[in-house]
CSV table of N, CA, C and O and ligand atoms in Angstrom, one decimal:
chain,number,residue,atom,x,y,z
A,1,MET,N,92.3,115.5,117.2
A,1,MET,CA,91.1,114.9,117.6
A,1,MET,C,91.3,114.1,119.1
A,1,MET,O,92.4,113.4,119.2
A,2,SER,N,90.6,114.6,120.0
A,2,SER,CA,91.0,114.0,121.5
A,2,SER,C,89.6,113.7,121.9
A,2,SER,O,88.6,114.5,123.0
A,3,ILE,N,89.1,112.6,121.3
A,3,ILE,CA,88.0,112.1,122.0
A,3,ILE,C,87.8,110.9,122.7
A,3,ILE,O,88.9,109.9,122.6
A,4,LEU,N,86.9,110.6,123.5
A,4,LEU,CA,86.8,109.4,124.2
A,4,LEU,C,86.5,108.2,123.1
A,4,LEU,O,85.4,108.6,122.5
A,5,PRO,N,87.1,107.4,122.9
A,5,PRO,CA,86.5,106.0,121.8
A,5,PRO,C,85.5,105.7,122.2
A,5,PRO,O,85.5,105.1,123.5
A,6,ASP,N,84.4,105.5,121.7
A,6,ASP,CA,83.3,104.6,121.9
A,6,ASP,C,83.2,103.5,120.9
A,6,ASP,O,82.0,102.5,121.1
A,7,SER,N,84.1,103.2,120.2
A,7,SER,CA,83.9,101.9,118.7
A,7,SER,C,85.4,101.4,118.6
A,7,SER,O,86.4,102.4,119.1
A,8,LEU,N,85.6,100.5,118.0
A,8,LEU,CA,87.0,100.1,117.7
A,8,LEU,C,87.5,100.9,117.0
A,8,LEU,O,88.6,100.9,117.1
A,9,THR,N,86.8,101.2,116.0
A,9,THR,CA,87.3,102.1,114.8
A,9,THR,C,87.7,103.5,115.6
A,9,THR,O,88.5,104.1,115.3
A,10,ASP,N,86.8,104.0,116.4
A,10,ASP,CA,87.2,105.6,117.0
A,10,ASP,C,88.4,104.9,118.1
A,10,ASP,O,89.2,106.2,118.1
A,11,GLU,N,88.6,104.0,118.4
A,11,GLU,CA,89.7,103.8,119.4
A,11,GLU,C,91.0,103.5,118.3
A,11,GLU,O,92.1,104.2,118.8
A,12,LEU,N,90.9,102.6,117.4
A,12,LEU,CA,92.1,102.9,116.7
A,12,LEU,C,92.6,104.6,116.1
A,12,LEU,O,93.5,104.8,115.9
A,13,GLN,N,91.4,105.2,115.8
A,13,GLN,CA,91.8,106.3,115.3
A,13,GLN,C,92.3,107.4,116.5
A,13,GLN,O,93.4,108.1,116.1
A,14,PHE,N,91.9,107.0,117.6
A,14,PHE,CA,92.3,107.9,118.6
A,14,PHE,C,93.7,107.3,119.0
A,14,PHE,O,94.7,108.3,119.0
A,15,LEU,N,94.3,106.3,118.9
A,15,LEU,CA,95.4,105.7,119.5
A,15,LEU,C,96.3,106.2,118.3
A,15,LEU,O,97.7,106.7,118.4
A,16,VAL,N,96.0,106.0,117.0
A,16,VAL,CA,96.9,106.7,115.8
A,16,VAL,C,97.2,108.0,116.1
A,16,VAL,O,98.6,108.4,115.9
A,17,GLU,N,96.3,108.9,116.3
A,17,GLU,CA,96.4,110.1,116.4
A,17,GLU,C,97.5,110.5,117.8
A,17,GLU,O,98.3,111.4,117.5
A,18,GLU,N,97.2,109.7,118.7
A,18,GLU,CA,97.7,109.7,120.0
A,18,GLU,C,99.4,109.6,119.8
A,18,GLU,O,100.3,110.4,120.4
A,19,TYR,N,99.8,108.6,119.0
A,19,TYR,CA,101.1,107.9,118.8
A,19,TYR,C,101.7,108.2,117.8
A,19,TYR,O,103.0,107.6,117.7
A,20,GLU,N,101.0,108.7,116.8
A,20,GLU,CA,101.9,108.6,115.6
A,20,GLU,C,102.8,109.8,115.6
A,20,GLU,O,102.5,110.9,115.7
A,21,LEU,N,104.2,109.4,115.5
A,21,LEU,CA,105.1,110.5,115.4
A,21,LEU,C,105.8,110.6,114.0
A,21,LEU,O,106.5,111.7,114.0
A,22,ILE,N,105.8,109.6,113.4
A,22,ILE,CA,106.4,109.8,111.8
A,22,ILE,C,105.2,109.6,110.9
A,22,ILE,O,104.2,109.3,111.4
A,23,ASN,N,105.4,109.9,109.8
A,23,ASN,CA,104.5,109.8,108.6
A,23,ASN,C,103.2,110.7,109.1
A,23,ASN,O,101.9,110.1,108.9
A,24,THR,N,103.3,111.8,109.7
A,24,THR,CA,102.4,112.5,110.0
A,24,THR,C,101.7,113.5,108.8
A,24,THR,O,100.5,113.6,108.9
A,25,SER,N,102.6,113.8,107.5
A,25,SER,CA,102.0,114.0,106.3
A,25,SER,C,101.2,112.9,105.6
A,25,SER,O,101.2,111.8,105.7
A,26,ILE,N,99.7,113.7,105.3
A,26,ILE,CA,99.0,112.9,104.5
A,26,ILE,C,99.7,112.1,103.3
A,26,ILE,O,99.3,111.1,102.8
A,27,LEU,N,100.5,112.9,102.6
A,27,LEU,CA,101.5,112.3,101.5
A,27,LEU,C,102.1,110.7,102.2
A,27,LEU,O,101.7,109.9,101.4
A,28,ASP,N,102.7,110.9,103.1
A,28,ASP,CA,103.2,109.5,103.8
A,28,ASP,C,102.1,108.9,103.9
A,28,ASP,O,102.5,107.6,103.6
A,29,GLN,N,101.1,109.1,104.7
A,29,GLN,CA,99.9,108.2,105.0
A,29,GLN,C,99.4,107.5,103.8
A,29,GLN,O,99.2,106.2,103.9
A,30,MET,N,99.2,108.3,102.6
A,30,MET,CA,98.6,107.8,101.6
A,30,MET,C,99.6,106.7,100.9
A,30,MET,O,99.2,105.6,100.2
A,31,THR,N,100.8,107.0,100.9
A,31,THR,CA,101.8,106.3,100.1
A,31,THR,C,102.2,104.8,101.1
A,31,THR,O,102.2,103.8,100.6
A,32,LYS,N,102.0,105.1,102.4
A,32,LYS,CA,102.1,103.8,102.9
A,32,LYS,C,100.7,102.9,103.0
A,32,LYS,O,100.7,101.6,103.4
A,33,PHE,N,99.8,103.6,103.2
A,33,PHE,CA,98.3,102.9,103.1
A,33,PHE,C,98.5,101.9,101.8
A,33,PHE,O,98.2,100.8,101.5
A,34,SER,N,99.1,102.9,100.6
A,34,SER,CA,98.9,102.0,99.3
A,34,SER,C,100.1,100.5,99.6
A,34,SER,O,99.8,99.7,98.9
A,35,ASP,N,101.0,101.0,100.1
A,35,ASP,CA,102.3,100.1,100.0
A,35,ASP,C,101.5,98.6,100.9
A,35,ASP,O,101.6,97.6,100.4
A,36,TYR,N,100.9,99.0,102.2
A,36,TYR,CA,100.3,97.6,102.7
A,36,TYR,C,99.2,97.2,102.1
A,36,TYR,O,99.0,95.9,102.0
A,37,CYS,N,98.4,98.1,100.7
A,37,CYS,CA,97.5,97.4,100.1
A,37,CYS,C,98.2,96.3,99.2
A,37,CYS,O,97.7,95.3,98.9
A,38,SER,N,99.3,97.0,98.6
A,38,SER,CA,100.2,95.9,97.8
A,38,SER,C,100.6,94.8,98.7
A,38,SER,O,100.9,93.6,98.0
A,39,LYS,N,101.1,94.9,100.0
A,39,LYS,CA,101.8,93.7,100.7
A,39,LYS,C,100.6,92.7,100.8
A,39,LYS,O,100.9,91.7,101.0
A,40,ILE,N,99.2,93.3,101.2
A,40,ILE,CA,98.0,92.3,101.3
A,40,ILE,C,98.1,91.6,100.2
A,40,ILE,O,98.1,90.3,100.1
A,41,ASN,N,98.0,92.1,99.0
A,41,ASN,CA,97.9,91.1,97.5
A,41,ASN,C,99.2,90.3,97.5
A,41,ASN,O,99.0,89.2,97.1
A,42,ARG,N,100.3,90.9,97.6
A,42,ARG,CA,101.6,90.1,97.6
A,42,ARG,C,101.5,88.8,98.8
A,42,ARG,O,101.9,87.8,98.0
A,43,SER,N,101.0,89.1,99.8
A,43,SER,CA,100.9,87.9,100.7
A,43,SER,C,100.0,87.2,100.1
A,43,SER,O,100.2,85.8,100.6
A,44,ILE,N,98.7,87.2,99.7
A,44,ILE,CA,97.8,86.3,99.5
A,44,ILE,C,98.6,85.5,98.3
A,44,ILE,O,98.3,84.3,98.4
A,45,ILE,N,99.1,86.4,97.2
A,45,ILE,CA,99.7,85.6,96.2
A,45,ILE,C,100.8,84.6,96.5
A,45,ILE,O,100.9,83.3,96.0
A,46,LYS,N,101.7,84.9,97.5
A,46,LYS,CA,102.8,84.3,98.2
A,46,LYS,C,102.2,83.1,98.7
A,46,LYS,O,102.6,81.8,98.8
A,47,SER,N,100.9,83.1,99.4
A,47,SER,CA,100.2,81.9,99.7
A,47,SER,C,100.0,81.0,99.0
A,47,SER,O,100.1,79.7,99.1
A,48,CYS,N,99.9,81.5,97.6
A,48,CYS,CA,99.4,80.3,96.3
A,48,CYS,C,100.8,80.0,96.2
A,48,CYS,O,100.9,78.6,95.6
A,49,THR,N,101.7,80.9,95.7
A,49,THR,CA,102.8,80.7,94.7
A,49,THR,C,104.2,80.1,95.6
A,49,THR,O,104.8,79.3,95.3
A,50,GLN,N,104.2,80.4,97.0
A,50,GLN,CA,105.4,79.9,97.4
A,50,GLN,C,105.0,78.9,98.5
A,50,GLN,O,105.6,77.8,98.6
A,51,CYS,N,104.0,79.1,99.4
A,51,CYS,CA,103.4,78.4,100.5
A,51,CYS,C,102.7,76.8,99.8
A,51,CYS,O,103.1,76.0,100.4
A,52,GLY,N,101.7,77.3,98.9
A,52,GLY,CA,100.8,76.5,98.4
A,52,GLY,C,99.6,76.1,99.4
A,52,GLY,O,98.9,74.9,98.9
A,53,CYS,N,99.5,76.7,100.5
A,53,CYS,CA,98.1,76.4,101.4
A,53,CYS,C,96.7,76.6,100.8
A,53,CYS,O,95.9,76.2,101.0
A,54,VAL,N,97.0,77.5,99.8
A,54,VAL,CA,95.9,77.9,99.0
A,54,VAL,C,96.1,77.8,97.5
A,54,VAL,O,97.3,78.0,96.9
A,55,LYS,N,94.8,77.7,96.6
A,55,LYS,CA,95.1,77.7,94.9
A,55,LYS,C,94.1,78.4,94.4
A,55,LYS,O,92.9,78.8,95.0
A,56,ILE,N,94.7,79.3,93.6
A,56,ILE,CA,93.5,80.3,93.0
A,56,ILE,C,93.6,79.4,91.6
A,56,ILE,O,94.4,79.4,90.8
A,57,ASP,N,92.1,79.4,91.3
A,57,ASP,CA,92.1,78.7,90.1
A,57,ASP,C,90.8,79.5,89.4
A,57,ASP,O,89.4,79.2,89.6
A,58,ALA,N,91.1,80.6,88.6
A,58,ALA,CA,90.1,81.3,88.2
A,58,ALA,C,89.7,81.1,86.9
A,58,ALA,O,90.5,80.9,85.8
A,59,ASN,N,88.6,81.4,86.7
A,59,ASN,CA,88.1,81.6,85.1
A,59,ASN,C,86.9,82.6,85.0
A,59,ASN,O,86.9,83.2,85.8
A,60,LYS,N,86.4,82.8,83.7
A,60,LYS,CA,85.6,83.9,83.5
A,60,LYS,C,84.2,83.4,84.2
A,60,LYS,O,83.8,82.4,84.0
A,61,ASN,N,83.7,84.4,84.8
A,61,ASN,CA,82.2,84.6,85.1
A,61,ASN,C,81.1,84.7,84.1
A,61,ASN,O,81.1,85.3,83.7
A,62,ILE,N,80.2,83.7,84.2
A,62,ILE,CA,79.0,83.8,83.3
A,62,ILE,C,78.0,84.0,84.2
A,62,ILE,O,77.3,83.4,84.9
A,63,PHE,N,77.2,85.0,83.7
A,63,PHE,CA,76.1,85.8,84.2
A,63,PHE,C,75.0,85.7,83.0
A,63,PHE,O,74.7,86.6,82.3
A,64,GLU,N,74.1,84.4,82.9
A,64,GLU,CA,73.2,84.1,82.0
A,64,GLU,C,71.9,85.0,82.8
A,64,GLU,O,71.2,85.6,82.1
A,65,ASP,N,71.8,84.8,84.0
A,65,ASP,CA,70.6,85.1,84.8
A,65,ASP,C,71.1,85.9,86.2
A,65,ASP,O,71.8,85.3,87.0
A,66,LEU,N,71.1,87.1,86.1
A,66,LEU,CA,72.0,88.0,87.2
A,66,LEU,C,71.0,87.6,88.5
A,66,LEU,O,71.6,87.4,89.6
A,67,HIS,N,69.7,87.3,88.3
A,67,HIS,CA,69.1,87.3,89.9
A,67,HIS,C,69.4,85.9,90.2
A,67,HIS,O,69.8,85.7,91.5
A,68,GLN,N,69.4,84.7,89.4
A,68,GLN,CA,69.9,83.5,89.6
A,68,GLN,C,71.5,83.4,90.2
A,68,GLN,O,71.8,82.9,91.4
A,69,PHE,N,72.1,84.4,89.6
A,69,PHE,CA,73.5,84.6,90.1
A,69,PHE,C,73.6,85.0,91.4
A,69,PHE,O,74.5,84.6,92.4
A,70,ALA,N,72.8,86.1,91.9
A,70,ALA,CA,72.8,86.6,93.3
A,70,ALA,C,72.3,85.3,93.9
A,70,ALA,O,72.8,85.4,95.4
A,71,LEU,N,71.5,84.5,93.6
A,71,LEU,CA,71.1,83.7,94.6
A,71,LEU,C,72.1,82.3,94.9
A,71,LEU,O,72.2,81.3,95.8
A,72,ASP,N,73.1,81.9,93.5
A,72,ASP,CA,74.1,80.9,93.6
A,72,ASP,C,75.1,81.3,94.6
A,72,ASP,O,75.4,82.4,95.1
A,73,LYS,N,75.8,80.2,95.0
A,73,LYS,CA,77.2,80.4,95.9
A,73,LYS,C,78.3,80.9,94.8
A,73,LYS,O,78.2,80.6,93.7
A,74,LYS,N,78.7,82.2,95.4
A,74,LYS,CA,79.6,82.6,94.3
A,74,LYS,C,80.8,82.3,94.7
A,74,LYS,O,81.1,82.2,95.7
A,75,SER,N,81.6,82.2,93.5
A,75,SER,CA,82.7,81.6,93.5
A,75,SER,C,83.8,82.7,93.7
A,75,SER,O,83.8,83.6,93.2
A,76,THR,N,84.9,82.5,94.8
A,76,THR,CA,86.2,83.6,95.1
A,76,THR,C,87.3,83.2,94.1
A,76,THR,O,88.5,83.7,94.1
A,77,HIS,N,87.1,81.8,93.4
A,77,HIS,CA,88.1,81.2,92.8
A,77,HIS,C,89.2,80.8,93.7
A,77,HIS,O,90.5,80.8,93.0
A,78,CYS,N,89.3,80.8,95.0
A,78,CYS,CA,90.2,80.6,96.0
A,78,CYS,C,90.0,79.2,96.5
A,78,CYS,O,88.8,79.0,97.0
A,79,PHE,N,90.8,78.2,96.7
A,79,PHE,CA,90.3,77.1,97.2
A,79,PHE,C,91.5,76.8,98.5
A,79,PHE,O,93.0,76.9,98.0
A,80,GLY,N,91.2,76.0,99.5
A,80,GLY,CA,92.1,75.8,100.4
A,80,GLY,C,92.0,76.5,101.4
A,80,GLY,O,91.1,77.6,101.4
A,81,ASP,N,92.5,76.4,102.5
A,81,ASP,CA,92.7,77.2,103.9
A,81,ASP,C,94.1,77.6,104.0
A,81,ASP,O,95.3,77.1,104.0
A,82,LEU,N,94.1,78.9,104.6
A,82,LEU,CA,95.5,79.8,105.0
A,82,LEU,C,96.1,78.8,106.0
A,82,LEU,O,95.6,78.6,107.0
A,83,CYS,N,97.3,78.9,105.7
A,83,CYS,CA,98.2,77.9,106.8
A,83,CYS,C,98.4,79.1,108.0
A,83,CYS,O,98.3,80.3,107.8
A,84,PRO,N,98.7,78.8,109.3
A,84,PRO,CA,98.9,79.8,110.2
A,84,PRO,C,99.7,80.7,109.9
A,84,PRO,O,99.5,82.1,110.4
A,85,ASP,N,100.9,80.5,109.3
A,85,ASP,CA,101.8,81.5,108.9
A,85,ASP,C,101.3,82.4,107.9
A,85,ASP,O,101.6,84.0,107.8
A,86,CYS,N,100.7,81.8,106.7
A,86,CYS,CA,100.1,82.7,105.4
A,86,CYS,C,99.2,83.7,106.4
A,86,CYS,O,99.0,84.9,105.7
A,87,LYS,N,98.4,83.3,107.1
A,87,LYS,CA,96.9,83.9,107.9
A,87,LYS,C,97.7,84.9,108.5
A,87,LYS,O,97.0,86.2,108.6
A,88,GLU,N,98.8,84.7,109.5
A,88,GLU,CA,99.2,85.9,110.3
A,88,GLU,C,99.9,87.0,109.3
A,88,GLU,O,99.6,88.0,109.9
A,89,LEU,N,100.5,86.5,108.3
A,89,LEU,CA,101.0,87.5,107.5
A,89,LEU,C,100.2,88.7,106.9
A,89,LEU,O,100.1,90.0,106.9
A,90,ILE,N,99.0,87.8,106.3
A,90,ILE,CA,98.0,88.7,105.5
A,90,ILE,C,97.2,89.5,106.8
A,90,ILE,O,96.9,90.7,106.8
A,91,GLU,N,97.0,88.8,107.7
A,91,GLU,CA,96.2,89.5,109.0
A,91,GLU,C,97.4,90.9,109.3
A,91,GLU,O,96.6,92.1,109.6
A,92,LYS,N,98.5,90.5,109.4
A,92,LYS,CA,99.4,91.9,109.9
A,92,LYS,C,99.3,92.8,108.9
A,92,LYS,O,99.3,94.2,109.1
A,93,ASN,N,99.2,92.3,107.6
A,93,ASN,CA,99.5,93.4,106.3
A,93,ASN,C,97.8,94.2,106.5
A,93,ASN,O,98.0,95.6,106.1
A,94,ILE,N,96.9,93.3,106.6
A,94,ILE,CA,95.7,94.2,106.5
A,94,ILE,C,95.4,95.2,108.0
A,94,ILE,O,95.0,96.1,108.0
A,95,GLY,N,96.1,94.9,109.1
A,95,GLY,CA,96.1,95.6,110.2
A,95,GLY,C,96.8,96.8,110.0
A,95,GLY,O,96.5,98.0,110.2
A,96,SER,N,98.3,96.9,109.2
A,96,SER,CA,98.8,98.1,108.9
A,96,SER,C,98.0,98.7,107.9
A,96,SER,O,98.2,99.9,108.0
A,97,ALA,N,97.4,98.0,107.1
A,97,ALA,CA,96.6,99.4,105.8
A,97,ALA,C,95.6,99.9,106.9
A,97,ALA,O,95.3,101.2,106.5
A,98,LEU,N,94.9,98.9,107.6
A,98,LEU,CA,93.8,99.9,108.7
A,98,LEU,C,94.5,101.3,109.5
A,98,LEU,O,93.6,102.0,109.6
A,99,TYR,N,95.8,100.7,109.8
A,99,TYR,CA,96.3,102.0,110.7
A,99,TYR,C,96.5,103.1,109.8
A,99,TYR,O,96.0,104.3,110.2
A,100,TYR,N,96.9,102.9,108.7
A,100,TYR,CA,97.1,104.2,107.6
A,100,TYR,C,95.8,104.7,106.9
A,100,TYR,O,95.8,106.0,107.0
A,101,LEU,N,95.0,103.7,107.3
A,101,LEU,CA,93.7,104.3,106.8
A,101,LEU,C,92.8,105.4,108.0
A,101,LEU,O,92.3,106.3,107.4
A,102,ALA,N,93.1,104.7,108.8
A,102,ALA,CA,92.9,105.6,110.0
A,102,ALA,C,93.5,107.0,110.5
A,102,ALA,O,92.9,107.9,110.6
A,103,SER,N,95.0,106.6,109.7
A,103,SER,CA,95.5,108.0,109.9
A,103,SER,C,95.2,109.2,109.1
A,103,SER,O,95.1,110.3,108.9
A,104,ILE,N,94.8,108.6,107.6
A,104,ILE,CA,94.4,109.3,106.6
A,104,ILE,C,93.0,110.1,107.1
A,104,ILE,O,92.6,111.2,106.6
A,105,CYS,N,92.0,109.3,107.7
A,105,CYS,CA,90.6,109.8,108.3
A,105,CYS,C,91.0,110.9,109.3
A,105,CYS,O,90.1,111.9,108.9
A,106,ASN,N,91.9,110.6,110.1
A,106,ASN,CA,92.4,111.8,110.9
A,106,ASN,C,92.8,112.7,110.5
A,106,ASN,O,92.2,114.1,110.7
A,107,SER,N,93.8,112.9,109.4
A,107,SER,CA,94.1,114.0,108.3
A,107,SER,C,93.0,114.8,107.8
A,107,SER,O,93.4,116.0,107.8
A,108,LEU,N,92.0,114.2,107.5
A,108,LEU,CA,91.1,114.8,106.8
A,108,LEU,C,89.8,114.8,107.8
A,108,LEU,O,88.6,115.4,107.3
A,109,ASP,N,90.0,114.7,108.8
A,109,ASP,CA,88.6,114.7,110.0
A,109,ASP,C,87.3,114.2,109.7
A,109,ASP,O,86.6,114.2,109.7
A,110,LEU,N,87.8,112.8,109.2
A,110,LEU,CA,86.9,111.9,108.8
A,110,LEU,C,86.7,110.7,109.9
A,110,LEU,O,87.7,110.3,110.5
A,111,ASN,N,85.8,110.4,110.0
A,111,ASN,CA,85.2,109.1,111.1
A,111,ASN,C,85.1,108.0,110.6
A,111,ASN,O,84.0,107.9,109.8
A,112,LEU,N,85.9,107.0,110.6
A,112,LEU,CA,85.9,105.6,110.0
A,112,LEU,C,84.6,105.0,110.4
A,112,LEU,O,84.2,104.0,109.4
A,113,TYR,N,84.2,105.2,111.9
A,113,TYR,CA,83.1,104.2,112.0
A,113,TYR,C,82.0,105.0,111.4
A,113,TYR,O,81.1,103.9,110.7
A,114,ASP,N,81.6,106.2,110.9
A,114,ASP,CA,80.6,106.9,110.2
A,114,ASP,C,80.6,106.1,108.9
A,114,ASP,O,79.9,105.8,108.5
A,115,ILE,N,82.1,105.9,108.4
A,115,ILE,CA,82.1,105.7,106.9
A,115,ILE,C,81.7,104.1,106.9
A,115,ILE,O,80.9,103.5,105.8
A,116,LEU,N,82.2,103.2,107.8
A,116,LEU,CA,81.7,102.0,107.8
A,116,LEU,C,80.2,101.7,108.1
A,116,LEU,O,79.6,101.0,107.1
A,117,ILE,N,79.3,102.6,108.9
A,117,ILE,CA,78.1,102.4,108.9
A,117,ILE,C,77.2,102.8,107.4
A,117,ILE,O,76.4,102.3,107.1
A,118,LYS,N,77.6,103.9,106.7
A,118,LYS,CA,77.2,104.2,105.5
A,118,LYS,C,77.6,103.1,104.5
A,118,LYS,O,76.7,103.0,103.9
A,119,GLU,N,78.7,102.4,104.6
A,119,GLU,CA,79.0,101.4,103.6
A,119,GLU,C,78.0,100.1,104.1
A,119,GLU,O,77.8,99.4,103.0
A,120,ILE,N,77.8,99.7,105.1
A,120,ILE,CA,77.1,98.8,105.6
A,120,ILE,C,75.5,99.0,105.2
A,120,ILE,O,74.8,98.1,104.6
A,121,GLN,N,75.0,100.1,105.3
A,121,GLN,CA,73.9,100.7,104.6
A,121,GLN,C,73.8,100.3,103.3
A,121,GLN,O,72.7,100.0,102.8
A,122,LYS,N,74.6,101.0,102.7
A,122,LYS,CA,74.9,100.9,101.3
A,122,LYS,C,75.0,99.3,100.6
A,122,LYS,O,74.1,99.2,99.7
A,123,VAL,N,75.5,98.4,101.3
A,123,VAL,CA,75.6,97.1,100.8
A,123,VAL,C,74.4,96.4,101.1
A,123,VAL,O,73.7,95.5,100.4
A,124,ASP,N,73.8,96.6,102.5
A,124,ASP,CA,72.4,96.2,102.6
A,124,ASP,C,71.4,96.7,101.8
A,124,ASP,O,70.3,95.5,101.0
A,125,LEU,N,71.5,97.9,101.1
A,125,LEU,CA,70.4,98.3,100.1
A,125,LEU,C,70.6,97.4,98.8
A,125,LEU,O,69.6,97.0,98.3
A,126,LEU,N,71.9,97.5,98.6
A,126,LEU,CA,72.1,96.8,97.3
A,126,LEU,C,71.9,95.2,97.3
A,126,LEU,O,71.1,94.7,96.3
A,127,ARG,N,71.8,94.6,98.6
A,127,ARG,CA,71.6,93.3,98.6
A,127,ARG,C,69.9,93.0,98.7
A,127,ARG,O,69.3,92.1,98.0
A,128,LYS,N,69.3,93.8,99.1
A,128,LYS,CA,67.7,94.0,99.4
A,128,LYS,C,67.4,93.7,97.8
A,128,LYS,O,66.7,93.3,97.2
A,129,TYR,N,67.9,95.1,97.0
A,129,TYR,CA,67.7,95.1,95.7
A,129,TYR,C,67.9,93.7,94.8
A,129,TYR,O,66.8,93.6,93.8
A,130,ASN,N,68.9,93.3,95.0
A,130,ASN,CA,69.3,92.3,94.2
A,130,ASN,C,68.5,90.8,94.5
A,130,ASN,O,68.5,90.2,93.5
A,131,ILE,N,68.4,90.8,95.7
A,131,ILE,CA,67.6,89.6,96.2
A,131,ILE,C,66.1,89.8,96.2
A,131,ILE,O,65.3,88.4,95.6
A,132,GLU,N,65.6,90.7,96.5
A,132,GLU,CA,64.0,90.8,96.4
A,132,GLU,C,63.5,91.1,95.2
A,132,GLU,O,64.3,91.4,94.3
B,201,ZN,ZN1,100.5,79.1,103.7
């Protein structure tokens, strides 16, 4: 892939393609992506169990009226605000996961921007179906 980037995702894919010297096998890319997804989860859990800047208080969601549920504010079960250290670590792990997602897209000749556009269209369509 040697294209001039015209979006942030294209730029990420371009840079990953140009400068990735190790983990060029899709097998390595898949496992690194999976590793960073686990690290994202772990860093969120540590923000709760070690730092304490956020609290997770989960319970069963009760959907008596799906239409009303879509209109109500949905609970994330997450309370509080990330401290700067936890925010930085979570962002770093998300960034690394995006790096390996871009490398997987490159290996399969997929365009991350096109995938994002399709996902946005899908979510928008679902939102209209649920709300209207
Ligand atoms: Zn924290």
